[in-house]
Structures are given as structure tokens and as C-alpha cells.
Short mmCIF file of C-alpha atoms and ligand atoms in Angstrom, two decimals:
data_model
loop_
_atom_site.label_atom_id
_atom_site.label_comp_id
_atom_site.label_asym_id
_atom_site.label_seq_id
_atom_site.Cartn_x
_atom_site.Cartn_y
_atom_site.Cartn_z
CA MET A 1 13.23 -4.72 22.35
CA PRO A 2 11.04 -7.09 20.65
CA ASP A 3 7.54 -7.95 21.98
CA PRO A 4 7.28 -11.21 23.96
CA ARG A 5 5.02 -13.88 22.38
CA VAL A 6 1.57 -13.42 24.12
CA LEU A 7 -0.82 -16.15 24.19
CA LEU A 8 -4.36 -15.75 25.56
CA LEU A 9 -6.42 -18.79 26.32
CA THR A 10 -10.28 -18.21 26.42
CA GLY A 11 -13.39 -20.39 26.49
CA LYS A 12 -16.56 -21.16 28.36
CA GLY A 13 -16.47 -21.65 32.13
CA GLY A 14 -14.84 -24.80 33.25
CA VAL A 15 -13.65 -26.27 29.96
CA GLY A 16 -9.93 -26.31 30.88
CA LYS A 17 -8.70 -22.96 30.12
CA SER A 18 -6.37 -22.73 33.43
CA THR A 19 -5.10 -26.71 32.64
CA LEU A 20 -4.06 -25.89 28.98
CA ALA A 21 -2.37 -22.35 29.95
CA ALA A 22 -0.52 -24.03 32.80
CA GLY A 23 0.33 -26.90 30.57
CA THR A 24 1.55 -24.91 27.68
CA ALA A 25 3.23 -22.50 29.61
CA ALA A 26 5.05 -25.56 31.41
CA LEU A 27 5.95 -26.90 28.23
CA ALA A 28 7.54 -23.62 26.79
CA ALA A 29 9.51 -23.14 29.92
CA GLN A 30 11.07 -26.82 29.41
CA ARG A 31 11.97 -26.03 26.13
CA GLY A 32 13.79 -22.88 27.24
CA LEU A 33 11.51 -19.81 27.10
CA ARG A 34 11.53 -17.63 29.97
CA THR A 35 7.51 -17.90 30.58
CA LEU A 36 5.28 -16.20 32.70
CA VAL A 37 1.55 -17.15 33.06
CA LEU A 38 -0.87 -14.60 34.08
CA SER A 39 -4.34 -15.20 35.49
CA THR A 40 -6.92 -12.71 35.15
CA ASP A 41 -9.51 -14.80 37.00
CA ALA A 42 -10.07 -14.39 40.69
CA ALA A 43 -10.34 -18.13 41.31
CA HIS A 44 -6.84 -19.55 42.11
CA SER A 45 -7.01 -22.39 39.66
CA LEU A 46 -3.39 -21.74 38.53
CA ALA A 47 -2.13 -22.37 42.15
CA ASP A 48 -4.23 -25.40 42.33
CA ALA A 49 -2.88 -26.69 38.86
CA TYR A 50 0.87 -25.92 39.72
CA GLY A 51 0.51 -26.99 43.35
CA VAL A 52 2.17 -23.85 44.55
CA PRO A 53 0.77 -20.70 46.19
CA VAL A 54 0.50 -17.89 43.88
CA THR A 55 0.80 -14.12 44.33
CA ALA A 56 0.18 -10.95 42.91
CA GLU A 57 3.87 -10.81 42.09
CA PRO A 58 5.80 -13.34 39.94
CA THR A 59 6.39 -16.57 41.78
CA ALA A 60 9.01 -19.06 40.37
CA VAL A 61 7.32 -22.56 39.76
CA ALA A 62 10.03 -24.49 37.84
CA ASP A 63 13.16 -23.56 35.73
CA GLY A 64 12.11 -20.59 33.70
CA LEU A 65 8.38 -20.52 34.59
CA TRP A 66 6.73 -18.24 36.60
CA VAL A 67 2.92 -17.44 37.69
CA GLN A 68 1.15 -14.45 38.54
CA GLN A 69 -2.24 -13.67 39.94
CA VAL A 70 -3.63 -10.26 39.01
CA ASP A 71 -5.78 -9.25 41.97
CA ALA A 72 -7.65 -5.93 41.79
CA GLN A 73 -6.53 -4.03 44.51
CA LEU A 74 -8.55 -2.10 46.58
CA ARG A 75 -6.84 1.13 46.18
CA PHE A 76 -6.78 0.89 42.48
CA GLU A 77 -10.35 -0.20 42.41
CA GLN A 78 -11.52 2.96 44.39
CA SER A 79 -9.62 5.29 42.09
CA TRP A 80 -10.76 3.78 38.99
CA ALA A 81 -14.32 3.88 40.18
CA GLU A 82 -14.09 7.42 41.02
CA VAL A 83 -12.62 7.85 37.36
CA GLN A 84 -15.56 6.05 35.98
CA ARG A 85 -18.31 7.58 37.75
CA TYR A 86 -16.79 10.97 36.71
CA LEU A 87 -16.89 9.85 33.11
CA LEU A 88 -20.55 8.82 33.27
CA SER A 89 -21.60 11.78 35.19
CA VAL A 90 -20.34 14.14 32.29
CA LEU A 91 -21.70 12.74 29.34
CA ASP A 92 -25.07 14.82 29.38
CA VAL A 93 -22.79 17.85 29.70
CA VAL A 94 -20.87 17.19 26.63
CA GLY A 95 -23.49 16.30 24.71
CA VAL A 96 -22.76 12.56 23.88
CA ASP A 97 -24.55 11.11 20.51
CA ARG A 98 -26.33 7.92 20.71
CA VAL A 99 -23.54 5.67 19.10
CA ALA A 100 -21.32 7.37 21.58
CA ALA A 101 -23.46 6.74 24.69
CA GLU A 102 -23.98 2.93 23.69
CA GLU A 103 -20.23 2.54 23.08
CA LEU A 104 -19.52 3.99 26.38
CA THR A 105 -21.75 1.26 28.44
CA VAL A 106 -18.78 -1.07 27.85
CA LEU A 107 -16.97 1.19 30.13
CA PRO A 108 -14.63 -1.14 32.06
CA GLY A 109 -14.21 -2.51 35.52
CA ALA A 110 -11.35 -2.24 37.61
CA GLU A 111 -9.96 -5.94 37.13
CA GLU A 112 -10.05 -5.64 33.43
CA VAL A 113 -8.09 -2.31 33.64
CA LEU A 114 -5.47 -3.57 36.17
CA ALA A 115 -5.17 -7.03 34.39
CA LEU A 116 -4.29 -5.08 31.03
CA LEU A 117 -2.03 -2.79 32.61
CA GLU A 118 -0.13 -5.74 34.44
CA LEU A 119 0.17 -7.43 31.15
CA HIS A 120 1.64 -4.31 29.81
CA HIS A 121 3.95 -3.77 32.44
CA GLN A 122 5.57 -7.39 32.33
CA ALA A 123 5.39 -7.37 28.50
CA ARG A 124 7.76 -4.22 28.61
CA SER A 125 9.89 -5.53 31.55
CA GLY A 126 12.21 -7.45 29.22
CA ARG A 127 12.14 -10.29 31.65
CA TRP A 128 9.81 -12.79 29.41
CA ASP A 129 9.89 -14.39 26.01
CA LEU A 130 6.45 -15.69 26.38
CA LEU A 131 3.22 -14.44 28.50
CA VAL A 132 0.51 -16.88 28.61
CA VAL A 133 -2.62 -15.21 29.85
CA ASP A 134 -5.40 -17.49 31.52
CA CYS A 135 -8.54 -15.58 30.78
CA ALA A 136 -11.87 -15.46 32.49
CA PRO A 137 -14.71 -17.21 30.68
CA THR A 138 -15.78 -15.89 27.21
CA ALA A 139 -17.75 -12.88 28.15
CA GLU A 140 -15.41 -11.43 30.52
CA THR A 141 -12.70 -12.04 28.06
CA LEU A 142 -14.58 -10.15 25.45
CA ARG A 143 -15.12 -7.22 27.85
CA LEU A 144 -11.28 -7.19 28.48
CA LEU A 145 -10.47 -7.10 25.09
CA ALA A 146 -12.89 -4.74 23.84
CA LEU A 147 -11.76 -2.19 26.44
CA PRO A 148 -8.57 -0.45 25.18
CA GLU A 149 -10.25 0.28 21.72
CA ALA A 150 -13.46 1.62 23.32
CA LEU A 151 -11.71 3.60 25.84
CA GLY A 152 -9.33 4.98 23.10
CA TRP A 153 -12.23 5.91 20.97
CA TYR A 154 -13.54 7.73 23.94
CA MET A 155 -10.25 9.68 24.45
CA GLN A 156 -10.16 10.72 20.74
CA ARG A 157 -13.68 11.71 20.30
CA ILE A 158 -14.93 13.28 23.84
CA PHE A 159 -12.01 13.73 25.89
CA PRO A 160 -10.37 16.52 24.26
CA THR A 161 -13.47 18.41 23.90
CA GLN A 162 -14.47 17.94 27.27
CA ARG A 163 -11.15 18.82 28.71
CA THR A 164 -11.32 21.97 26.88
CA LEU A 165 -14.84 22.67 27.87
CA LEU A 166 -14.13 21.61 31.38
CA ARG A 167 -11.29 24.31 31.54
CA ALA A 168 -13.85 27.09 30.10
CA PHE A 169 -16.66 26.10 32.12
CA LYS A 170 -15.53 24.51 35.28
CA PRO A 171 -16.71 27.26 37.74
CA VAL A 172 -19.95 27.73 36.24
CA LEU A 173 -20.81 23.87 35.27
CA GLY A 174 -19.70 22.80 38.88
CA ARG A 175 -22.12 24.97 40.58
CA ALA A 176 -25.00 25.08 38.15
CA ALA A 177 -25.24 21.38 37.01
CA GLY A 178 -23.97 19.86 40.13
CA VAL A 179 -21.47 17.69 37.77
CA PRO A 180 -18.45 16.66 39.72
CA MET A 181 -15.32 18.50 38.30
CA PRO A 182 -12.27 16.22 38.21
CA GLY A 183 -8.90 18.30 38.69
CA GLU A 184 -6.22 18.23 36.25
CA SER A 185 -4.39 15.35 38.07
CA VAL A 186 -7.47 12.96 37.24
CA LEU A 187 -7.52 14.18 33.98
CA ASP A 188 -3.93 13.54 33.50
CA ALA A 189 -4.22 10.07 34.99
CA ILE A 190 -6.82 9.42 32.38
CA GLU A 191 -4.55 10.64 29.67
CA ARG A 192 -1.79 8.16 31.07
CA LEU A 193 -3.90 5.33 31.22
CA HIS A 194 -4.97 5.90 27.85
CA ALA A 195 -1.60 6.00 26.62
CA ASP A 196 -0.79 2.62 28.43
CA LEU A 197 -3.91 1.14 26.93
CA ARG A 198 -3.28 1.79 23.69
CA ASP A 199 0.27 0.30 23.96
CA VAL A 200 -1.60 -3.12 25.35
CA ARG A 201 -3.69 -2.98 22.54
CA ASP A 202 -1.11 -2.52 20.00
CA LEU A 203 0.69 -5.55 21.50
CA LEU A 204 -2.12 -7.76 21.76
CA THR A 205 -3.58 -7.21 18.04
CA GLY A 206 0.16 -7.09 16.89
CA PRO A 207 2.00 -9.75 15.27
CA THR A 208 3.24 -11.43 18.40
CA ALA A 209 -0.12 -12.18 20.02
CA SER A 210 -2.86 -14.65 19.71
CA VAL A 211 -5.80 -16.12 21.29
CA ARG A 212 -6.46 -19.80 21.48
CA VAL A 213 -10.02 -21.02 22.23
CA VAL A 214 -10.64 -23.92 24.42
CA LEU A 215 -13.63 -26.29 24.26
CA THR A 216 -14.72 -29.46 25.27
CA PRO A 217 -16.84 -31.54 22.45
CA GLU A 218 -20.28 -30.51 23.83
CA ARG A 219 -22.83 -28.66 21.52
CA VAL A 220 -23.48 -25.81 23.62
CA VAL A 221 -19.71 -25.30 24.35
CA LEU A 222 -18.82 -25.43 20.71
CA ALA A 223 -21.59 -22.90 20.02
CA GLU A 224 -20.14 -20.61 22.41
CA ALA A 225 -16.57 -21.06 20.92
CA ARG A 226 -17.76 -20.36 17.39
CA ARG A 227 -19.20 -17.03 18.92
CA SER A 228 -16.13 -16.05 20.48
CA TYR A 229 -14.13 -16.76 17.47
CA THR A 230 -16.39 -14.49 15.56
CA MET A 231 -16.36 -11.58 18.18
CA LEU A 232 -12.53 -11.76 18.96
CA SER A 233 -12.13 -11.57 15.30
CA LEU A 234 -14.41 -8.42 15.41
CA PHE A 235 -12.28 -6.56 17.82
CA GLY A 236 -9.24 -7.31 15.85
CA TYR A 237 -7.60 -10.20 17.52
CA ARG A 238 -5.80 -13.07 15.79
CA VAL A 239 -7.41 -16.61 16.78
CA ASP A 240 -4.74 -18.94 16.25
CA GLY A 241 -6.26 -22.29 16.98
CA ALA A 242 -8.44 -24.24 19.15
CA VAL A 243 -8.00 -26.97 21.75
CA ALA A 244 -10.66 -29.50 22.18
CA ASN A 245 -10.20 -30.88 25.85
CA ARG A 246 -11.81 -33.97 27.82
CA VAL A 247 -11.88 -35.91 24.87
CA PHE A 248 -12.77 -39.63 25.65
CA PRO A 249 -10.26 -41.97 24.36
CA ALA A 250 -11.87 -44.60 22.03
CA ALA A 251 -9.85 -47.41 22.70
CA GLY A 252 -11.21 -50.20 25.03
CA ALA A 253 -14.18 -48.22 25.64
CA ASP A 254 -17.46 -49.87 27.46
CA PRO A 255 -20.77 -49.20 25.95
CA TRP A 256 -21.25 -46.20 28.36
CA ARG A 257 -17.93 -44.56 27.31
CA ALA A 258 -18.49 -45.73 23.53
CA GLY A 259 -21.75 -43.80 23.46
CA TRP A 260 -19.75 -40.60 24.66
CA VAL A 261 -17.03 -41.30 22.13
CA GLU A 262 -19.52 -41.44 19.39
CA ALA A 263 -21.34 -38.03 20.70
CA GLN A 264 -18.11 -36.47 20.86
CA ARG A 265 -16.95 -37.41 17.46
CA GLU A 266 -19.87 -35.40 15.75
CA VAL A 267 -19.42 -32.51 17.77
CA LEU A 268 -15.62 -32.72 17.11
CA ALA A 269 -16.26 -32.88 13.29
CA GLU A 270 -18.18 -29.61 13.37
CA ALA A 271 -15.39 -27.81 15.46
CA ALA A 272 -13.01 -28.90 12.89
CA ALA A 273 -15.32 -27.47 10.28
CA SER A 274 -15.64 -24.22 12.46
CA PHE A 275 -12.26 -23.59 12.69
CA GLU A 276 -11.25 -24.93 9.37
CA GLY A 277 -7.85 -23.38 8.23
CA LEU A 278 -6.71 -23.42 11.95
CA PRO A 279 -5.17 -26.16 13.87
CA LEU A 280 -7.99 -28.10 16.40
CA TRP A 281 -5.66 -29.74 18.82
CA ARG A 282 -7.16 -32.49 20.88
CA SER A 283 -6.63 -33.19 24.76
CA GLU A 284 -7.76 -36.30 26.28
CA TYR A 285 -9.87 -36.98 29.36
CA ARG A 286 -7.39 -37.89 31.70
CA THR A 287 -8.25 -40.46 34.88
CA ALA A 288 -7.24 -37.78 37.06
CA GLU A 289 -6.68 -33.79 37.22
CA PRO A 290 -3.21 -33.15 35.98
CA VAL A 291 -1.43 -31.30 38.87
CA GLY A 292 2.04 -29.87 38.95
CA PRO A 293 4.38 -28.51 36.10
CA HIS A 294 5.48 -31.91 34.99
CA ALA A 295 2.04 -33.58 34.57
CA LEU A 296 0.82 -30.34 33.07
CA ALA A 297 3.89 -29.95 30.61
CA ALA A 298 3.30 -33.83 29.64
CA LEU A 299 -0.51 -33.13 28.73
CA ALA A 300 0.61 -30.05 26.48
CA ALA A 301 3.37 -32.20 24.92
CA GLU A 302 0.75 -34.60 23.85
CA VAL A 303 -1.90 -32.05 22.91
CA TYR A 304 0.47 -30.32 20.34
CA GLY A 305 2.38 -33.40 19.30
CA ALA A 306 4.81 -32.04 16.44
CA ASP A 307 3.01 -28.77 16.08
CA ASP A 308 4.91 -25.67 17.62
CA PRO A 309 2.38 -24.38 20.09
CA LEU A 310 3.83 -21.07 19.91
CA ALA A 311 4.44 -20.62 16.09
CA PRO A 312 3.57 -16.79 15.60
CA PRO A 313 0.10 -16.34 14.08
CA SER A 314 -0.10 -16.27 10.31
CA GLY A 315 -2.08 -14.24 7.74
CA SER A 316 -1.83 -10.41 7.10
CA GLY A 317 -4.13 -9.70 10.46
CA PRO A 318 -7.62 -9.22 10.85
CA TYR A 319 -8.15 -5.61 9.69
CA THR A 320 -6.80 -4.62 6.08
CA VAL A 321 -7.33 -1.49 3.85
CA GLU A 322 -6.67 -1.66 0.00
CA LEU A 323 -6.43 1.76 -1.27
CA GLY A 324 -6.72 1.97 -5.04
CA GLU A 325 -7.14 4.78 -7.42
CA ARG A 326 -10.67 5.90 -6.92
CA ARG A 327 -11.62 2.81 -4.82
CA ALA A 328 -10.75 0.85 -1.72
CA GLU A 329 -11.63 -2.18 0.02
CA VAL A 330 -11.50 -2.47 3.88
CA GLY A 331 -11.48 -6.07 5.01
CA LEU A 332 -12.04 -7.43 8.42
CA ALA A 333 -11.72 -11.15 9.38
CA LEU A 334 -15.15 -11.96 10.46
CA PRO A 335 -15.63 -15.79 10.57
CA LEU A 336 -18.87 -17.95 10.78
CA VAL A 337 -21.33 -15.12 10.00
CA ALA A 338 -23.27 -14.39 6.98
CA ARG A 339 -23.68 -10.66 5.62
CA LYS A 340 -27.33 -10.54 7.20
CA ASP A 341 -25.96 -10.96 10.54
CA VAL A 342 -23.54 -7.85 10.14
CA ALA A 343 -24.92 -4.33 10.23
CA LEU A 344 -22.76 -1.54 8.78
CA ALA A 345 -23.25 2.21 9.18
CA ARG A 346 -20.72 5.13 8.33
CA ASN A 347 -20.30 7.72 10.89
CA GLY A 348 -17.86 10.50 9.42
CA ASP A 349 -14.49 8.67 9.35
CA GLU A 350 -15.79 5.77 11.18
CA LEU A 351 -17.10 2.53 10.00
CA VAL A 352 -19.50 1.08 12.60
CA VAL A 353 -19.63 -2.93 12.36
CA THR A 354 -22.38 -4.42 14.50
CA VAL A 355 -22.46 -8.32 14.96
CA GLY A 356 -25.20 -9.43 17.39
CA SER A 357 -24.88 -7.44 20.63
CA TYR A 358 -21.19 -6.30 19.75
CA ARG A 359 -20.00 -3.33 18.01
CA ARG A 360 -16.62 -1.96 16.65
CA LEU A 361 -16.10 1.52 15.64
CA LEU A 362 -13.26 1.21 13.15
CA THR A 363 -11.47 4.37 12.34
CA LEU A 364 -11.15 4.50 8.54
CA PRO A 365 -7.72 5.92 6.90
CA ALA A 366 -7.82 9.44 5.86
CA GLY A 367 -7.59 8.22 2.00
CA LEU A 368 -11.27 7.08 2.35
CA ALA A 369 -12.86 10.38 3.59
CA ARG A 370 -13.96 11.34 0.15
CA MET A 371 -15.10 7.71 -0.60
CA ARG A 372 -18.60 6.40 0.05
CA ILE A 373 -19.39 2.60 0.68
CA ALA A 374 -20.58 1.08 -2.47
CA GLY A 375 -21.18 -2.39 -1.33
CA ALA A 376 -20.12 -5.15 1.23
CA ARG A 377 -20.21 -8.86 1.23
CA VAL A 378 -19.08 -11.62 3.60
CA GLU A 379 -16.75 -14.11 2.04
CA ASP A 380 -14.48 -16.84 3.32
CA GLY A 381 -14.89 -15.58 6.79
CA ARG A 382 -14.00 -12.00 5.87
CA LEU A 383 -16.03 -9.03 5.58
CA ARG A 384 -15.13 -6.75 2.68
CA VAL A 385 -16.52 -3.35 2.44
CA ARG A 386 -16.06 -1.56 -0.88
CA PHE A 387 -15.77 2.21 -1.00
CA GLU A 388 -15.67 4.37 -4.26
CA GLU A 389 -15.09 7.79 -4.82
CA ARG A 390 -18.24 9.97 -5.22
CA PRO A 391 -18.93 10.66 -8.98
CA VAL A 392 -17.70 14.23 -9.80
CA GLU A 393 -21.14 15.65 -10.83
CA ARG A 394 -22.97 15.76 -7.73
CA PRO A 395 -26.73 17.02 -7.56
CA VAL A 396 -27.01 20.23 -5.97
CA GLU A 397 -27.98 20.12 -2.56
CA ARG A 398 -31.10 22.23 -1.91
CA PRO A 399 -31.27 24.25 1.14
CA GLY A 400 -32.54 22.37 3.99
CA GLU A 401 -31.59 18.89 2.59
CA ARG A 402 -28.79 16.91 3.96
CA SER A 403 -26.44 14.83 2.11
CA ALA A 404 -26.33 11.28 3.08
CA GLU A 405 -22.74 11.42 3.97
CA ARG A 406 -23.47 14.11 6.55
CA SER A 407 -26.20 12.69 8.17
CA GLY A 408 -24.32 9.31 8.37
CA GLU A 409 -24.59 6.53 5.95
CA ARG A 410 -26.38 3.56 7.19
CA VAL A 411 -25.73 0.62 4.97
CA THR A 412 -27.04 -2.41 6.81
N1 ATP B 501 -8.17 -33.45 30.18
C1 ATP B 501 -8.42 -33.39 31.18
N2 ATP B 501 -8.43 -34.34 32.01
C2 ATP B 501 -9.03 -34.71 33.32
N3 ATP B 501 -9.23 -33.44 34.20
C3 ATP B 501 -9.27 -32.17 33.43
C4 ATP B 501 -8.60 -32.26 32.09
N4 ATP B 501 -8.79 -30.76 31.68
C5 ATP B 501 -9.07 -30.09 33.02
N5 ATP B 501 -9.35 -30.96 33.99
C6 ATP B 501 -9.83 -30.65 35.08
O1 ATP B 501 -11.08 -30.12 35.39
C7 ATP B 501 -11.05 -29.15 36.04
C8 ATP B 501 -11.56 -27.75 35.38
O2 ATP B 501 -10.44 -27.15 34.54
P1 ATP B 501 -9.63 -25.88 34.71
O3 ATP B 501 -9.55 -25.19 35.89
O4 ATP B 501 -8.52 -25.85 33.73
O5 ATP B 501 -10.88 -25.10 33.76
P2 ATP B 501 -11.16 -23.73 33.45
O6 ATP B 501 -11.93 -23.35 32.08
O7 ATP B 501 -10.09 -22.89 33.67
O8 ATP B 501 -12.46 -23.14 34.38
P3 ATP B 501 -12.81 -21.69 34.88
O9 ATP B 501 -13.75 -21.36 33.93
O10 ATP B 501 -13.43 -22.19 36.12
O11 ATP B 501 -11.63 -20.85 35.04
C9 ATP B 501 -9.86 -28.72 36.91
O12 ATP B 501 -10.00 -29.62 37.97
C10 ATP B 501 -8.68 -29.73 36.03
O13 ATP B 501 -7.95 -30.31 36.70
MG1 MG B 502 -9.48 -21.29 35.07
#
């Protein structure tokens, strides 16, 4: 069964994410796609936009158009909280290193996990051609989208050891350290969760999924939109365009509006430059809130014009590896940053990429194990890290000395 097209809309609070998600979905449904709009946000904006009650199950809104509100159910919340508390409590026991400990601070909340699982469930149901996700504002969205990989990392690196250790030492540890000991069923549940989240990540970073950034033509909003473009790319998601919403129409403007039109024109030019190579669609500031599937579909039709709003994202994907004879190059889409904004470190078979307060641990393919980092640059919105095989003649390691490789290469 082919994966459905998945479109996520994100942006700063209040810019029009729900409006554009609802509009894009309504337009797609009018054009014959079986469409589900999912909201991960607790506010019931989709209900207000469509003018229908929205529940935790898909509810029909119009022909081919369904809407669902993902609510963190109490039962799930409790069981996840238990798992999360447990995970954190055993970190000391297994001797987590610093990078790992930092990485684990992004351990998720219940809502994020539930939203991803629901998305996974709906994507696999075969009921939909298109899933539109009305995301929460930027920071929460990034947390949501960083989660599957962070947890996957935990599962690969720590969980197996921990599981083995726990089996062996359970009776002793439980008494001595006072660490809560999970039963096999909790461990099995974590493993199942991990498998599901890996599927979600494969779907969301795959060729049928993309993220669209919604903004309004204001400087602070654009600044946040630019940051999320960078961070979404860092985490491996494909940004396929941006929508500038609440653009004042220029025609027939009085002096007050003309002032706004001029101010917006400047920011729009900057936005176009920021998202260069991608479409920047515009959505006019309406005289009233667009409500109902028809009004919203009409808004979307005007926004996208002759463009196909659901064209699959182009390009080779955010993360690439080119393996050569004795060299290799790892590429990662990283728009709107300079080399100095990016810190790089090698940690065994991982490349640790840090931008601002966000960090990604990229697992390097086995072919790179014997190579070391020879240099890195940022060019045309892409980070390129060069790897070369070590020279054959290696200086003899004196006792007590550790090679750069073993102690972890810091490139920065
Ligand atoms: N182009 C527009 N013209 C007129 N009103 C608009 C337009 N876009 C959005 N609105 C209105 O602005 C309000 C906020 O929009 P919306 O709920 O879509 O934003 P949001 O980004 O989803 O907000 P939140 O961050 O709270 O989820 C709504 O009342 C919506 O109807
Ligand atoms: Mg909203």
C-alpha cells in the first residue's frame, strides 16, 4: 500500500496554521482526494474553522473531507508518564554519558507521542490519500518531530544494554539502589512503541511527506519562520514552501493601510529571499474570518493559484551520503546558517551536529567507520562534511595516549 501524502503546517502562534491546514485540506477534498485533517493542538481551532464539532475520531465535514482532534487521553498519559519516569530514573544505573544525557532531555510528553501514533495509525489504515496535520506552534512542533529519532537513538544505544543489565541485576538493583524495576511488559511496550515511532519517522522524512511554514509579513514572525526552516532541515524533514498569510491588499488603500502594505512589502521580499528556491505563497488578509469548508477551500484555491499544493517535495532529501574510493561526503540540508553557527563532533559511528540549542545525532553508514573528518563547509544551504580514510602509516600510539578517534573527534 503506498504511503499517503502527508503535509504538516507549522509556524508561530496565531499566524493562520489552522486556517491554511483546513483550507488546503478542503481544496484537496474538492479535487477528489480522501483527506483527513488532524490537529495536534489542544485548542479546538479546526472545529471553529469548519463550523462542526470535532472529536477524537475522524468526523466527516464535507465530501471526502474528515477532521480529527488528537486528544491526550488520560489513560495513555498515565502509562506514558510512568514509562518516562522510569527511563529517567535508570539513567545513572546504566552510566549514560554526557551526550546521551543531554539527548535524553528531549524525552517527549504524552501529547506528542499520542499524536505521532495516531498519525501512524491513520496513515496505515488505507483510508486516506492525504493527511494534513495542523501542528502546534513552532517549538512544540520541533519537539514533536525530533522525538522519533531521539527515542530511536535511545533504543539502539542504551535500551539493549539496559535490558540485559536489568535482567541480570534486577533483584540486587531493585533493593540496593531503590530504582523502580519495570516488568517485562513495560519493556515490551517500550520496544513496540519504538517500532511504531520508527515507522512514523520513516513516513514523515520519506518522499511523500513535507512541512509547510506559515508566517505573517512581520519581522519577528519571519525570524521564527527562518529558524524553523533551519531546524526542520536539521532533523531531516523536507520543507516544501511557505505561506505568507494576512497580506494586506494594495488596491484602494487609505494612508493607514498603504503604510502597512509598504511595511509588509519589505518583509515579504526578505521572506522570498529566505525561502529561495521554494514557493512563497500569499494569502490576503480577509475582511472576515474564513469559516466553513467552502470559504476555506476558496481561500486555498486563491493562495495556490495554478500551483499544485500537494506536489511531492522535490530534491534528493535532506540527508545524503556519497561514498567514494577512500573518501566520502555527508550532506545535510541546513538552510540559512553559516559554518560558524554549526558545531560538529564525531562520536564513534555518529556525527553530532549542533545548531543553536538543537542537536542531531546522525548515524553514519558503516563504510565511514574507518574514515575521519577531513573538513566541513556550509554552501548553498547545505552542510557538507568530508571524510577521508586515515593515512596507512599511523604514528605508533604510546601507552597512556589515546587516539583522537577513540576519545571522540571534536571538529567544531
Ligand atoms: N487571511 C486571513 N484573513 C482573515 N482572518 C484570518 C486569516 N487567516 C487567519 N485568520 C483568522 O485569524 C485567527 C487565527 O488563525 P488560525 O487559528 O488559523 O491561526 P493558528 O496559527 O492556527 O493559531 P494557533 O497558533 O493559536 O493555533 C482565526 O480567527 C482565523 O479565522
Ligand atoms: Mg491553530
